[in-house]
């Protein structure tokens, strides 16, 4: 009897649209998904569809349009439920095939099944939790509205009750749950950052940050910084590859605890860069790390090999949190730190004689690319521009990336644009480099390294109602041909890919050593490299 009563309460329109969204959620997106993530996405999709269907039925009833009698409505609901179960079963059965279509493109082993019952159970559990929250909200609204009706008209009490319930729920979610979780995460990552790794020892070379002569203490480097300055190609490594003596590359890293403010950390970074002789090298990289202060070895190690150790890199940490959390809660911290460091380094660099200063390049991956892009104003550098920038996996919020992609030449796809014949800005992926044989690349160069399967780059909140440009026309070589756009669902899929998706190097948000080599070669044009030597360098990094 209880099950019958619960069944009768469900909206037929909600069940139909919710099941449709559930089925769509099982189709492929940009990255392969484990069954737990698939279950959560499917549950959220079912809930979204149910809410839309329920709302449509409520509007129909509110407008007093004709509805079927109770007995007819009951049988409609039974038939609709049977149709929903059959549809969900068919799509669950095909889910493995769709997932394998993505894995095949990324040279990953096939999966035998997506654990259909587990996915369905997790989806129902997610929907049940959301339904419980919705019913708590409805109870709160009705309680507040009934109290207000003693003093104000009924419709006014409904409006005020909804607003009051929304304010109450938001204050609990944002002020209690979310804030507490962020405090716990921040404290945890901060404690982790201060732990001295057992496998790392302070450098003994005076030219390395964290040494006894350094202006930055070993503790002040932080966990990421200690690994960055020590686990790096040494002069011996470079000599082993090149067959002749090479200098140690210079790496300067300022941890979050090294100084109180971004400006003080930037000044400390400049002083350390001067002390180590960074401005005496031929190339200087001003790098912006990801949220936790990480710099991708695939980008850093390769450029140091290409320039035979005659290179310096400077960077500064701005957060303890991973990039997604840092982007949501400390976005301005990253921009402030990147701007302060750029102003200090670029300001000193411009004071040096042009024929004696190093070539200056900017670099950032992911959130580092976003903050690197925001670190300077083109009007401040137009009289004396630096040489260029390499931004890999730029987030969808990057202004330069968005502007250039929107203004791309009409015959180029959104996932690999061509902008104004490539005279200033160029794009590359796994299959096409930065070379444009029919166009000269100017003295100021911006390069984007991006994969069509990177959800960090190609997520867009507007996917909830608009098909993104990168899905229309020719698809990227690493994007499944079975991928289709569905309202709401595709946005949830790509958001999950961005938050928890994984891929092998060379796909998704994992940028490969060999592609960084191609990018650095085209951007910085290191001397003395033949195609054979470049291939030998790629082979050296291929097994990492």
Short mmCIF file of N, CA, C and O in Angstrom, two decimals, residues 10 37 98 139 142 242 321 338 385 423 454-455 479 521:
data_model
loop_
_atom_site.label_atom_id
_atom_site.label_comp_id
_atom_site.label_asym_id
_atom_site.label_seq_id
_atom_site.Cartn_x
_atom_site.Cartn_y
_atom_site.Cartn_z
N UNK A 10 4.52 10.22 -7.84
CA UNK A 10 5.53 10.61 -8.82
C UNK A 10 4.86 11.17 -10.07
O UNK A 10 3.79 10.72 -10.50
N UNK A 37 31.49 7.44 -10.92
CA UNK A 37 31.25 8.77 -11.50
C UNK A 37 30.05 8.71 -12.44
O UNK A 37 29.21 9.62 -12.45
N UNK A 98 29.88 2.50 -25.74
CA UNK A 98 30.16 3.93 -25.85
C UNK A 98 31.44 4.32 -25.10
O UNK A 98 32.23 5.12 -25.57
N UNK A 139 8.72 21.39 2.67
CA UNK A 139 8.16 21.45 4.02
C UNK A 139 8.51 22.78 4.69
O UNK A 139 7.65 23.40 5.34
N UNK A 142 6.37 25.56 3.13
CA UNK A 142 4.98 25.52 3.58
C UNK A 142 4.85 25.97 5.03
O UNK A 142 3.88 26.66 5.40
N UNK A 242 73.77 15.36 -24.36
CA UNK A 242 74.37 16.18 -25.41
C UNK A 242 75.82 15.81 -25.71
O UNK A 242 76.36 16.18 -26.76
N UNK A 321 45.46 24.81 -2.27
CA UNK A 321 44.34 24.00 -2.76
C UNK A 321 44.55 23.55 -4.20
O UNK A 321 45.19 24.25 -4.98
N UNK A 338 50.44 36.37 -9.65
CA UNK A 338 50.99 36.36 -11.01
C UNK A 338 51.32 37.78 -11.47
O UNK A 338 52.37 38.01 -12.10
N UNK A 385 57.88 44.57 -25.68
CA UNK A 385 57.24 43.27 -25.40
C UNK A 385 58.26 42.17 -25.10
O UNK A 385 59.38 42.20 -25.60
N UNK A 423 49.74 34.98 -37.35
CA UNK A 423 50.85 35.94 -37.29
C UNK A 423 51.30 36.23 -35.86
O UNK A 423 52.45 36.59 -35.62
N UNK A 454 40.16 17.82 -23.98
CA UNK A 454 40.44 18.44 -22.68
C UNK A 454 39.19 19.14 -22.15
O UNK A 454 38.80 20.19 -22.66
N UNK A 455 38.55 18.60 -21.10
CA UNK A 455 37.33 19.23 -20.59
C UNK A 455 37.60 20.55 -19.87
O UNK A 455 36.71 21.39 -19.78
N UNK A 479 38.14 12.88 -29.99
CA UNK A 479 36.77 13.00 -29.49
C UNK A 479 35.90 11.94 -30.16
O UNK A 479 35.91 11.79 -31.38
N UNK A 521 60.10 24.10 -29.32
CA UNK A 521 60.97 24.26 -30.50
C UNK A 521 60.43 25.35 -31.41
O UNK A 521 61.16 26.24 -31.87
#
